[in-house]
Amino acid sequence: MTQKPPTRGAAAPRFRSIVTTILMVMLTVMIIRDIFARRWSSPGRAASDVTHHLP
């Protein structure tokens, strides 16, 4: 005999869809916030990738 898992109705897929959407929106907001923070909070000149040695 094969057993089927109990069905929970349509609420479970809808709940998962809402949670996924909220997580994607939060991720997008964090990425955009990071881009704006890097653009406007940078000091007067861009940081160099070259290591400076003190004499």
Short mmCIF file of C-alpha atoms in Angstrom, two decimals:
data_model
loop_
_atom_site.label_atom_id
_atom_site.label_comp_id
_atom_site.label_asym_id
_atom_site.label_seq_id
_atom_site.Cartn_x
_atom_site.Cartn_y
_atom_site.Cartn_z
CA MET A 1 0.00 0.00 0.00
CA THR A 2 1.19 3.47 -0.74
CA GLN A 3 0.67 6.18 1.81
CA LYS A 4 0.09 9.77 0.85
CA PRO A 5 1.25 12.57 3.10
CA PRO A 6 -1.61 14.54 4.61
CA THR A 7 -2.60 17.58 2.58
CA ARG A 8 -2.63 20.92 4.33
CA GLY A 9 -4.62 22.84 1.78
CA ALA A 10 -3.56 25.87 -0.24
CA ALA A 11 -2.24 27.86 2.74
CA ALA A 12 1.19 26.20 2.85
CA PRO A 13 2.31 27.06 -0.73
CA ARG A 14 0.94 30.59 -0.35
CA PHE A 15 2.80 31.02 2.96
CA ARG A 16 6.04 29.78 1.37
CA SER A 17 5.55 32.15 -1.54
CA ILE A 18 5.02 35.11 0.80
CA VAL A 19 8.08 34.22 2.88
CA THR A 20 10.22 33.85 -0.25
CA THR A 21 9.00 37.19 -1.59
CA ILE A 22 9.72 38.95 1.70
CA LEU A 23 13.23 37.48 1.83
CA MET A 24 13.96 38.55 -1.74
CA VAL A 25 12.75 42.10 -1.04
CA MET A 26 14.89 42.28 2.12
CA LEU A 27 17.93 41.05 0.18
CA THR A 28 17.33 43.66 -2.53
CA VAL A 29 16.98 46.45 0.04
CA MET A 30 20.21 45.41 1.78
CA ILE A 31 22.14 45.35 -1.51
CA ILE A 32 20.85 48.76 -2.57
CA ARG A 33 21.57 50.20 0.88
CA ASP A 34 25.12 48.86 0.72
CA ILE A 35 25.66 50.43 -2.71
CA PHE A 36 24.40 53.82 -1.52
CA ALA A 37 26.41 53.63 1.70
CA ARG A 38 29.61 52.92 -0.22
CA ARG A 39 28.93 55.73 -2.68
CA TRP A 40 28.11 58.54 -0.26
CA SER A 41 30.10 57.63 2.84
CA SER A 42 33.46 57.32 1.11
CA PRO A 43 36.22 59.72 2.14
CA GLY A 44 37.39 62.46 -0.23
CA ARG A 45 39.43 60.13 -2.41
CA ALA A 46 39.02 56.54 -3.41
CA ALA A 47 40.99 53.97 -1.49
CA SER A 48 43.95 52.51 -3.33
CA ASP A 49 44.68 48.81 -3.58
CA VAL A 50 48.42 49.48 -3.31
CA THR A 51 50.01 48.96 0.09
CA HIS A 52 51.92 52.02 1.28
CA HIS A 53 55.18 51.36 3.14
CA LEU A 54 56.23 53.88 5.78
CA PRO A 55 59.95 54.88 5.73
#
